[in-house]
Structures are given as structure tokens and as C-alpha cells.
Short mmCIF file of C-alpha atoms and ligand atoms in Angstrom, two decimals:
data_model
loop_
_atom_site.label_atom_id
_atom_site.label_comp_id
_atom_site.label_asym_id
_atom_site.label_seq_id
_atom_site.Cartn_x
_atom_site.Cartn_y
_atom_site.Cartn_z
CA MET A 278 47.70 -36.49 24.29
CA HIS A 279 43.79 -37.82 23.87
CA ALA A 280 42.49 -34.56 25.43
CA PRO A 281 42.29 -31.63 23.27
CA VAL A 282 40.99 -34.24 20.18
CA GLN A 283 38.81 -34.47 22.06
CA HIS A 284 37.81 -31.10 22.76
CA PHE A 285 38.46 -30.62 18.96
CA GLY A 286 35.78 -33.63 18.79
CA SER A 287 33.24 -32.29 20.97
CA TYR A 288 33.27 -29.20 18.42
CA PHE A 289 33.38 -30.25 15.39
CA PRO A 290 32.39 -34.47 15.35
CA PHE A 291 34.56 -35.08 12.66
CA ARG A 292 38.35 -36.89 12.77
CA SER A 293 40.72 -35.23 11.06
CA ARG A 294 40.50 -37.38 8.19
CA ASN A 295 37.44 -35.30 7.45
CA ARG A 296 38.09 -32.10 7.40
CA ILE A 297 38.39 -32.22 3.72
CA PRO A 298 34.41 -32.78 3.28
CA VAL A 299 33.58 -29.74 6.15
CA LEU A 300 35.99 -27.61 4.49
CA ILE A 301 33.12 -28.08 1.36
CA ALA A 302 30.31 -28.09 3.51
CA CYS A 303 32.05 -24.76 4.83
CA ILE A 304 32.83 -23.14 1.42
CA ILE A 305 29.13 -23.99 -0.29
CA LEU A 306 27.53 -22.45 3.03
CA SER A 307 29.64 -19.20 2.41
CA ILE A 308 28.76 -19.36 -1.21
CA PHE A 309 25.28 -19.86 -0.06
CA LEU A 310 25.38 -17.05 2.52
CA LEU A 311 26.92 -14.37 -0.10
CA ASN A 312 23.77 -14.60 -2.58
CA THR A 313 22.33 -11.96 -1.04
CA GLY A 314 19.09 -13.42 -2.71
CA ASN A 315 19.51 -16.33 -0.13
CA LEU A 316 20.44 -14.16 2.64
CA GLY A 317 17.01 -12.11 1.37
CA ARG A 318 15.11 -15.30 1.71
CA PHE A 319 16.34 -16.25 5.25
CA ALA A 320 15.26 -12.67 6.55
CA TYR A 321 11.24 -13.54 4.81
CA ARG A 322 11.43 -17.18 6.36
CA SER A 323 12.22 -16.01 9.66
CA SER A 324 10.12 -12.90 9.63
CA VAL A 325 7.29 -15.52 8.94
CA THR A 326 8.28 -17.82 11.06
CA GLY A 327 8.75 -15.53 14.34
CA GLY A 328 6.54 -13.78 16.41
CA HIS A 329 4.63 -11.28 16.33
CA PHE A 330 3.77 -8.43 14.22
CA PRO A 331 5.49 -5.01 16.07
CA ARG A 332 3.46 -3.42 18.60
CA LYS A 333 3.13 -0.88 17.52
CA ILE A 334 0.82 2.36 15.37
CA TRP A 335 1.92 4.96 12.99
CA GLN A 336 0.59 7.97 11.33
CA SER A 337 2.30 10.58 9.53
CA TRP A 338 1.12 14.61 9.19
CA LYS A 339 1.59 17.39 8.90
CA VAL A 340 2.44 18.24 12.22
CA ASP A 341 2.97 16.11 15.88
CA PRO A 342 -0.13 14.54 17.59
CA LEU A 343 0.74 17.37 20.94
CA ASN A 344 -0.65 19.86 18.07
CA PHE A 345 -3.26 18.12 16.00
CA GLU A 346 -6.55 19.16 15.43
CA GLU A 347 -9.88 18.23 16.74
CA ARG A 348 -10.60 16.09 14.49
CA ASP A 349 -7.33 14.46 14.36
CA LEU A 350 -6.73 14.00 17.77
CA ASN A 351 -10.10 12.28 18.05
CA LEU A 352 -9.25 9.72 15.55
CA ALA A 353 -5.69 9.23 16.87
CA ARG A 354 -6.66 8.63 20.34
CA SER A 355 -9.87 6.03 18.68
CA TRP A 356 -6.13 3.54 18.02
CA VAL A 357 -4.36 4.64 21.63
CA GLY A 358 -7.59 4.28 23.82
CA LYS A 359 -8.11 0.55 22.02
CA ASN A 360 -5.06 -0.54 22.46
CA PRO A 361 -3.14 0.62 25.10
CA ARG A 362 0.02 -2.14 24.66
CA TYR A 363 0.69 -0.52 21.83
CA ARG A 364 3.46 2.12 20.76
CA TYR A 365 2.32 4.88 18.87
CA GLU A 366 4.82 7.10 16.47
CA VAL A 367 3.87 10.03 13.79
CA LEU A 368 6.16 11.38 11.48
CA THR A 369 6.12 14.20 10.52
CA ASP A 370 6.91 17.43 7.63
CA GLN A 371 9.61 17.86 10.18
CA ASN A 372 11.31 14.48 11.70
CA ASP A 373 10.26 12.46 7.86
CA MET A 374 13.40 13.02 5.74
CA GLN A 375 16.03 12.05 9.20
CA TYR A 376 13.66 9.03 9.19
CA VAL A 377 14.37 8.12 6.01
CA GLU A 378 18.01 9.28 6.15
CA THR A 379 18.36 6.69 9.13
CA TYR A 380 16.89 3.51 8.19
CA PHE A 381 17.64 4.32 4.12
CA GLY A 382 21.30 5.87 4.63
CA PRO A 383 24.87 4.17 4.72
CA GLU A 384 24.44 3.37 8.40
CA GLY A 385 20.84 1.74 7.41
CA PHE A 386 19.78 -0.40 4.48
CA ASN A 387 22.15 1.34 2.54
CA ARG A 388 20.30 2.82 -0.50
CA PRO A 389 21.16 6.37 -1.39
CA ASP A 390 19.08 6.31 -4.44
CA ILE A 391 15.81 5.71 -2.47
CA VAL A 392 17.52 8.72 0.12
CA TYR A 393 17.94 11.22 -2.99
CA VAL A 394 13.76 10.52 -4.12
CA TYR A 395 12.40 10.70 -0.77
CA ARG A 396 14.61 14.32 -0.91
CA HIS A 397 12.96 15.48 -3.97
CA LEU A 398 10.16 14.49 -3.68
CA THR A 399 7.44 17.46 -3.66
CA ALA A 400 4.95 15.62 -4.78
CA LYS A 401 2.46 15.62 -1.36
CA ILE A 402 0.82 12.44 -2.43
CA ILE A 403 3.77 10.26 -3.79
CA LYS A 404 5.98 10.82 -0.64
CA ALA A 405 2.87 10.01 2.12
CA ASP A 406 2.51 7.21 0.07
CA LEU A 407 6.17 6.15 -0.27
CA LEU A 408 6.66 6.98 2.78
CA ARG A 409 4.37 4.77 4.64
CA TYR A 410 5.47 1.95 2.96
CA LEU A 411 9.40 2.73 3.90
CA ILE A 412 8.79 3.09 7.74
CA MET A 413 6.58 -0.81 7.13
CA TYR A 414 9.47 -2.15 5.83
CA ALA A 415 11.96 -0.36 8.03
CA GLU A 416 10.36 -1.47 11.11
CA GLY A 417 6.80 -2.48 10.28
CA GLY A 418 3.41 -2.57 12.78
CA VAL A 419 0.45 -0.70 11.91
CA TRP A 420 -0.12 2.18 9.71
CA THR A 421 -3.29 3.89 9.49
CA ASP A 422 -3.74 7.34 8.18
CA ILE A 423 -4.85 10.47 10.34
CA ASP A 424 -8.69 10.34 8.63
CA VAL A 425 -9.56 6.55 9.80
CA GLU A 426 -10.89 6.02 13.13
CA ALA A 427 -10.22 2.59 14.86
CA LEU A 428 -13.46 0.45 15.30
CA LYS A 429 -12.31 -2.51 17.35
CA PRO A 430 -8.96 -3.33 19.03
CA LEU A 431 -6.18 -4.57 16.95
CA ASP A 432 -6.64 -7.84 18.75
CA PHE A 433 -9.82 -8.44 16.55
CA PHE A 434 -7.98 -7.59 13.14
CA ILE A 435 -6.33 -11.53 13.33
CA PRO A 436 -9.48 -13.95 13.23
CA GLU A 437 -8.96 -16.87 15.81
CA ARG A 438 -8.36 -19.35 14.12
CA TYR A 439 -5.01 -17.92 12.30
CA ASN A 440 -2.23 -17.58 14.31
CA GLU A 441 -0.33 -14.61 14.55
CA LYS A 442 3.28 -16.73 13.67
CA SER A 443 2.29 -17.74 10.10
CA ILE A 444 0.94 -14.35 8.94
CA ASP A 445 3.06 -11.62 7.69
CA MET A 446 0.82 -9.23 6.74
CA ILE A 447 -2.39 -8.05 6.88
CA VAL A 448 -4.66 -5.80 4.06
CA GLY A 449 -7.87 -5.16 3.63
CA VAL A 450 -10.18 -5.47 0.02
CA GLU A 451 -10.68 -1.45 -1.20
CA ILE A 452 -12.38 -1.95 -3.96
CA ASP A 453 -14.20 -4.64 -5.58
CA GLU A 454 -16.08 -3.77 -9.15
CA PRO A 455 -14.61 -7.06 -11.20
CA GLU A 456 -17.55 -6.01 -13.83
CA PHE A 457 -15.71 -2.79 -15.02
CA SER A 458 -12.29 -4.45 -14.94
CA ASN A 459 -12.64 -4.09 -19.19
CA HIS A 460 -13.57 -0.72 -18.50
CA THR A 461 -10.88 2.02 -19.86
CA ILE A 462 -10.70 4.21 -16.85
CA LEU A 463 -12.46 2.71 -14.13
CA GLY A 464 -10.57 -0.96 -15.04
CA PRO A 465 -7.19 -0.13 -13.44
CA LYS A 466 -9.31 0.58 -10.61
CA SER A 467 -12.55 -1.74 -10.40
CA GLN A 468 -9.48 -4.59 -7.30
CA SER A 469 -7.53 -3.11 -4.79
CA PHE A 470 -6.92 -3.71 -1.58
CA CYS A 471 -6.93 -0.37 1.07
CA GLN A 472 -2.94 1.03 2.08
CA TRP A 473 -5.09 3.24 4.14
CA THR A 474 -4.93 0.82 7.15
CA PHE A 475 -1.98 -2.25 6.64
CA ILE A 476 -0.43 -4.23 9.03
CA CYS A 477 3.50 -6.11 8.68
CA LYS A 478 6.59 -7.80 9.65
CA PRO A 479 9.31 -5.87 9.00
CA LYS A 480 11.33 -6.00 6.25
CA LEU A 481 9.18 -7.94 3.91
CA PRO A 482 10.48 -8.58 0.52
CA VAL A 483 6.84 -7.38 -0.75
CA MET A 484 7.80 -3.91 0.49
CA LEU A 485 11.18 -3.59 -1.05
CA GLN A 486 9.97 -4.19 -4.21
CA LEU A 487 6.89 -2.19 -4.08
CA ILE A 488 9.32 0.25 -2.84
CA ASN A 489 12.22 -0.53 -5.68
CA ASN A 490 8.91 -0.51 -7.94
CA ILE A 491 8.23 3.64 -7.19
CA ILE A 492 11.75 4.29 -7.37
CA ILE A 493 12.20 2.79 -11.14
CA TRP A 494 8.75 4.13 -11.89
CA LEU A 495 9.50 7.89 -11.16
CA ASP A 496 12.98 7.60 -12.47
CA GLY A 497 10.94 6.47 -15.67
CA VAL A 498 8.52 9.07 -15.34
CA ALA A 499 11.19 11.84 -14.65
CA ARG A 500 12.90 11.06 -17.51
CA GLU A 501 10.35 11.44 -19.87
CA GLN A 502 9.22 14.34 -18.83
CA ASN A 503 13.00 15.22 -18.75
CA LYS A 504 12.28 17.21 -15.75
CA PRO A 505 14.46 16.07 -12.36
CA ILE A 506 11.93 14.37 -10.22
CA SER A 507 10.98 17.83 -7.89
CA ASP A 508 9.66 19.08 -10.80
CA ILE A 509 7.69 15.87 -12.33
CA GLU A 510 4.02 16.63 -13.18
CA LEU A 511 1.66 13.31 -12.65
CA ASP A 512 -1.88 13.45 -13.05
CA PHE A 513 -4.25 11.51 -11.18
CA ASP A 514 -4.06 8.01 -12.21
CA GLN A 515 -0.95 7.67 -12.74
CA VAL A 516 -0.97 8.87 -8.45
CA ILE A 517 -3.22 5.52 -8.46
CA SER A 518 -1.16 3.07 -10.68
CA GLY A 519 2.54 4.54 -9.60
CA THR A 520 2.24 4.78 -4.90
CA GLY A 521 -1.73 3.93 -4.72
CA PRO A 522 -3.68 0.92 -4.79
CA SER A 523 -3.34 -0.32 -8.03
CA ALA A 524 0.50 -0.86 -7.12
CA PHE A 525 0.41 -1.90 -3.16
CA THR A 526 -2.23 -4.39 -5.13
CA ASN A 527 -0.27 -5.28 -8.07
CA VAL A 528 3.17 -5.93 -6.02
CA ILE A 529 1.13 -8.13 -3.29
CA LEU A 530 -0.28 -10.03 -5.72
CA ALA A 531 2.81 -10.35 -7.09
CA GLU A 532 4.20 -11.97 -4.41
CA MET A 533 1.32 -14.49 -3.44
CA SER A 534 1.79 -16.16 -7.00
CA LYS A 535 5.64 -16.78 -5.69
CA ARG A 536 5.32 -17.60 -2.30
CA GLU A 537 2.09 -20.05 -3.82
CA GLY A 538 4.22 -21.37 -7.35
CA HIS A 539 1.04 -20.66 -9.21
CA GLU A 540 -0.11 -17.60 -10.63
CA VAL A 541 -2.72 -15.31 -8.29
CA ASN A 542 -4.88 -13.37 -9.41
CA TRP A 543 -8.00 -11.59 -8.28
CA HIS A 544 -10.24 -13.43 -9.01
CA THR A 545 -9.00 -15.07 -5.49
CA PHE A 546 -10.51 -12.31 -3.66
CA THR A 547 -13.66 -11.12 -5.86
CA ASN A 548 -17.07 -11.72 -3.03
CA LEU A 549 -14.96 -12.76 -0.66
CA ARG A 550 -16.96 -13.54 2.17
CA GLU A 551 -14.31 -14.62 4.85
CA SER A 552 -10.27 -13.22 5.46
CA LYS A 553 -8.63 -15.47 3.61
CA SER A 554 -4.84 -15.96 4.03
CA VAL A 555 -2.67 -16.60 0.96
CA GLY A 556 0.99 -17.33 0.86
CA GLY A 557 0.97 -15.08 4.64
CA ILE A 558 -0.60 -12.65 3.54
CA LEU A 559 -3.90 -12.64 5.36
CA VAL A 560 -6.93 -10.87 3.49
CA LEU A 561 -9.85 -9.08 5.26
CA THR A 562 -12.89 -8.91 3.95
CA VAL A 563 -14.27 -4.91 2.05
CA GLU A 564 -16.55 -4.51 5.50
CA ALA A 565 -12.69 -5.08 7.48
CA PHE A 566 -11.21 -1.55 6.88
CA ALA A 567 -13.28 -0.11 3.61
CA ALA A 568 -17.39 -0.64 5.01
CA GLY A 569 -19.85 2.10 3.46
CA GLN A 570 -18.71 3.37 0.45
CA GLY A 571 -21.52 2.14 -0.97
CA HIS A 572 -19.61 0.03 -3.97
CA SER A 573 -18.04 -3.47 -3.63
CA ASP A 574 -21.11 -5.18 -1.03
CA SER A 575 -19.53 -3.28 1.70
CA GLY A 576 -22.30 -2.75 3.87
CA ASN A 577 -22.11 -0.20 6.57
CA HIS A 578 -19.64 -0.15 9.90
CA ASP A 579 -22.66 -1.03 12.49
CA GLY A 580 -21.68 -4.57 12.00
CA LYS A 581 -19.27 -6.50 14.02
CA ILE A 582 -17.02 -6.89 11.05
CA ALA A 583 -15.98 -2.99 10.23
CA LEU A 584 -12.54 -2.82 11.61
CA VAL A 585 -11.90 0.63 11.06
CA LYS A 586 -14.15 3.83 9.25
CA HIS A 587 -12.54 5.37 7.12
CA HIS A 588 -13.22 9.78 7.16
CA TYR A 589 -11.62 10.70 4.47
CA HIS A 590 -11.07 14.46 5.21
CA ALA A 591 -7.37 13.99 4.25
CA SER A 592 -8.11 13.08 0.29
CA GLY A 593 -8.81 16.57 -0.43
CA TRP A 594 -5.23 15.76 -3.03
CA PRO A 595 -7.14 14.32 -6.16
CA SER A 596 -7.37 18.06 -7.07
CA ASN A 597 -3.90 18.62 -6.85
CA HIS A 598 -3.27 16.01 -9.49
CA HIS A 599 -5.38 16.34 -13.18
CA ARG A 600 -8.19 13.63 -12.81
CA TYR A 601 -9.57 13.39 -15.80
CA SER A 602 -13.28 14.66 -17.12
CA HIS A 603 -15.30 15.19 -20.05
CA PRO A 604 -16.44 18.27 -20.98
CA MET A 605 -19.26 17.58 -21.92
CA PHE A 606 -19.94 14.53 -18.66
CA GLY A 607 -17.46 15.05 -16.04
CA GLU A 608 -15.82 12.61 -14.16
CA VAL A 609 -17.04 8.91 -14.41
CA GLU A 610 -15.54 8.08 -10.92
CA ALA A 611 -18.91 10.48 -9.65
CA CYS A 612 -21.18 7.17 -11.08
CA ASN A 613 -19.17 5.11 -7.66
CA TRP A 614 -19.55 2.09 -9.62
CA ASN A 615 -23.15 2.30 -10.44
CA MET A 616 -23.82 -0.55 -13.53
CA GLU A 617 -26.71 2.01 -15.13
CA CYS A 618 -24.90 5.31 -14.38
CA VAL A 619 -21.69 4.43 -16.21
CA GLN A 620 -23.29 2.44 -19.17
CA LYS A 621 -25.22 6.21 -19.08
CA TRP A 622 -22.19 8.35 -19.67
CA ASP A 623 -20.15 5.37 -22.01
CA ALA A 624 -23.09 5.41 -24.33
CA ASP A 625 -23.06 9.34 -24.13
CA LEU A 626 -19.64 9.68 -24.60
CA ALA A 627 -20.13 7.47 -27.24
CA GLU A 628 -22.63 9.41 -28.94
CA PHE A 629 -20.83 12.40 -28.46
CA GLU A 630 -17.77 10.98 -30.35
CA ALA A 631 -19.46 9.96 -32.99
CA LEU A 632 -20.56 13.64 -33.51
CA SER A 633 -18.27 16.10 -36.22
CA GLU A 634 -15.98 18.17 -34.81
CA GLU A 635 -18.29 21.43 -35.21
CA GLU A 636 -20.96 19.42 -33.42
CA GLN A 637 -18.73 18.55 -30.61
CA GLN A 638 -17.82 22.09 -30.14
CA LYS A 639 -20.61 23.78 -30.31
CA ARG A 640 -22.17 21.37 -28.14
CA ILE A 641 -19.26 22.06 -25.23
CA ALA A 642 -19.65 25.76 -25.95
CA VAL A 643 -23.58 25.61 -25.43
CA LYS A 644 -22.74 23.16 -21.43
CA GLU A 645 -20.18 25.67 -20.88
CA ALA A 646 -22.39 28.78 -21.36
CA GLU A 647 -26.16 27.21 -19.23
CA ASP A 648 -22.86 26.31 -16.50
CA ALA A 649 -22.42 29.65 -16.57
CA ALA A 650 -26.09 31.09 -16.15
CA ARG A 651 -26.76 28.77 -13.57
CA ALA A 652 -23.57 29.23 -11.18
CA ALA A 653 -24.17 32.95 -11.57
CA GLN A 654 -27.49 32.17 -10.94
CA GLU A 655 -26.84 30.32 -7.61
CA GLY A 656 -24.19 32.65 -7.02
CA GLY A 657 -26.72 35.52 -7.06
C1 NAG B 756 -13.00 -8.79 -19.94
O1 NAG B 756 -12.34 -8.87 -21.40
C2 NAG B 756 -12.06 -10.22 -21.43
C3 NAG B 756 -11.74 -10.03 -22.72
O2 NAG B 756 -12.39 -9.46 -24.09
C4 NAG B 756 -13.31 -11.02 -21.59
O3 NAG B 756 -13.20 -12.55 -21.42
C5 NAG B 756 -14.30 -10.88 -20.28
O4 NAG B 756 -15.53 -11.76 -19.79
C6 NAG B 756 -14.22 -9.14 -19.90
N1 NAG B 756 -14.98 -9.18 -18.46
C7 NAG B 756 -15.51 -8.50 -18.29
C8 NAG B 756 -16.34 -8.31 -17.10
O5 NAG B 756 -16.25 -8.01 -19.25
#
């Protein structure tokens, strides 16, 4: 007669008179588990403590790698050749939609809003940005743009003093020019992590947050312009701040702040001399992913620290997104973060703006005539 009780007891170390506390504990646990926020937290914790970054390198391009032109093929080989233990996959303009539907449709994360936006977006660069975040959220691994060359094997990307298990994302500094942080045009771009190469474990809340921010932003732009998502028009700065490096950087700083329990801002990464892990997000110095820029003290590609080389040949997109260019003085970005040059640009602009409207028009007309004459001379 005792055997069944004992058997039961081996599963639940409680006697029958203690079943009520067990029941209460179960109810509390259920409520806890039903709270999706806490479920998310569980997923996040397990991904922080669990194992390795997925051994997979991801790219996206118009065509599949068997049809890459020589230049792209050589860069892709730099990744695959140096990392034989990694798998490699390229999403293309033909198979990206299928991928997004599989992972974010009803059989996956069930996010019809994301599938809808991805399907209807026509702005290529926004789509390319969004796709990398979707992949990194769904599966994680190594993201690298088509025009980026691997200089070192991926094993070198995590300095020895870090345990891969205690890190769930790796990013590198791209721009570190805080002296320009108050500049009207350059300010928002003056401090950022790069998103042409970064590494994630899957299902990071920070990636989902970024995706959600983009969906909300695009929805807002479409409403503002009173157009469907497919027809919205975006200028250069909107691309940078909406899906590009600024959006990426801001969401990462916010995530770090959350994980650390206090505000983490760019100050933590200014003049970074050594890689630094903040709340499990490893930040590499500017030379790692963005050497040779001629600004941000980014050095060159010859040193031991440079891990990748960005060739920029796929960066023709700004021409599709209007960039602020003054009729007299052009783009301040052309100064490439040279303080003297930026100060001159600012001073010229201030002087010009103090002129009467009539005088301004006159000078613009003179400049246009000069430019046209020079173009004709060069052309002929
Ligand atoms: C930017 O402006 C703030 C507020 O006026 C000031 O405290 C800060 O020193 C300025 N930063 C730079 C780099 O000029």
C-alpha cells in the first residue's frame, strides 16, 4: 500500500497535506511563464550563457554566389577560405522574401507586420539593412556586406581575455568624432558602430527592438507622406538615422544601458584603446572593422588589429537618396571629419546666410555659370 505513495513522493517531495503550496507554486510559475516579457528574458538569459556564436557567415546580394562577378567572388572567398569550419549563405533578390516569410510568417515568429513591410518596401538600402537585422535575429552568426574583405580568421575576432559564452554580440566602432557632436549636419553621424560587419547570437532582444523601431518608423513616414510603404521617399540622413549606423548604434546603447542598469552613452567608447564588453556586447576598436578611413583615428589595414577591410564599392546608394548639398559650398561630408575644413564650411555658410536674398541668388548664379564653364572646358 505504501509503494504508490512512495513512487509519487519520488517525483514530488511533498506529502498530500502539502499539495496546496505546490498548487500555488504552479500557479505562480504559470503566471510568470505566461508573461511574454519574462519568456523573452529567459530566452535572452539562455542565449547569453549558452555556448557559441552560430558558425555561419551571411551575405546578401542581387545574385547567388555562383553568379558573383570576380570582385565579389574574391571578397567572399576571403571569408570562406579563412573560416573552413563555418557555413556560408547568401540571400538574393530572388529568395529573400521566401526567407522572411519562413521565419516571420505564421509558422515562425508570426509577425505579419514585418512580412508586409518587407514585401512592399522598394527602397533597396532600407531593405538591405532590414534584412540583415532579420537574419541576425532569426538565426544569428556573422553578417558581412558584399564589399567587405576578411583580413583575419573569425577566431581572431574575440580577444583571448573574453569567454565566448559571456558575450552575445560583437560590434566595432565606425565613427568616433565627438568634437562634431553639436554640428547640425554631422552631429547625428559623429559617433557610431558599424553595421557592415557584426556578429550575433540568435534571438537577441536588441535585434528585435531594432526591427520593431524600423517598422514603426517606416509606418510613421508612410503616414506623414500619405503614401503606401512602397512609394515613400527618403533622403540620405533619414536612411542613416532610420535603419543605418545611427539606428543601430542608438538601439545598442539603449540595450547596454538596460543590461547595466545605468545610462551607457558614447562617452564609454570614445578613444577606445582596447575592446570592451558592456553588458555582454563586445565593442572592438575602430581599427578592427573600420581601419583606413582617414578619420576617427582609424589607422590603416596593415596592423595586427585590422580584422576586415571595407572596399565601399557597394556604397553607391547615396545617389538614390538625396543628401543635403549647399548650392554654394556642397556637402560638408566631403571634409571627411577634418575640423579646419568643417569650420571653413560653417563660416562660409554663416557669411552667405547673412547676405540679402538677392545677393545670395546672384552669387549662386555666378557659381553655376563658373561650374558650367569649367565642365564645358573639361568636357571639350
Ligand atoms: C555641445 O553642446 C553642449 C551643450 O551646449 C556642451 O556642453 C558641449 O561641450 C558641446 N560639445 C562639443 C563637442 O562642442
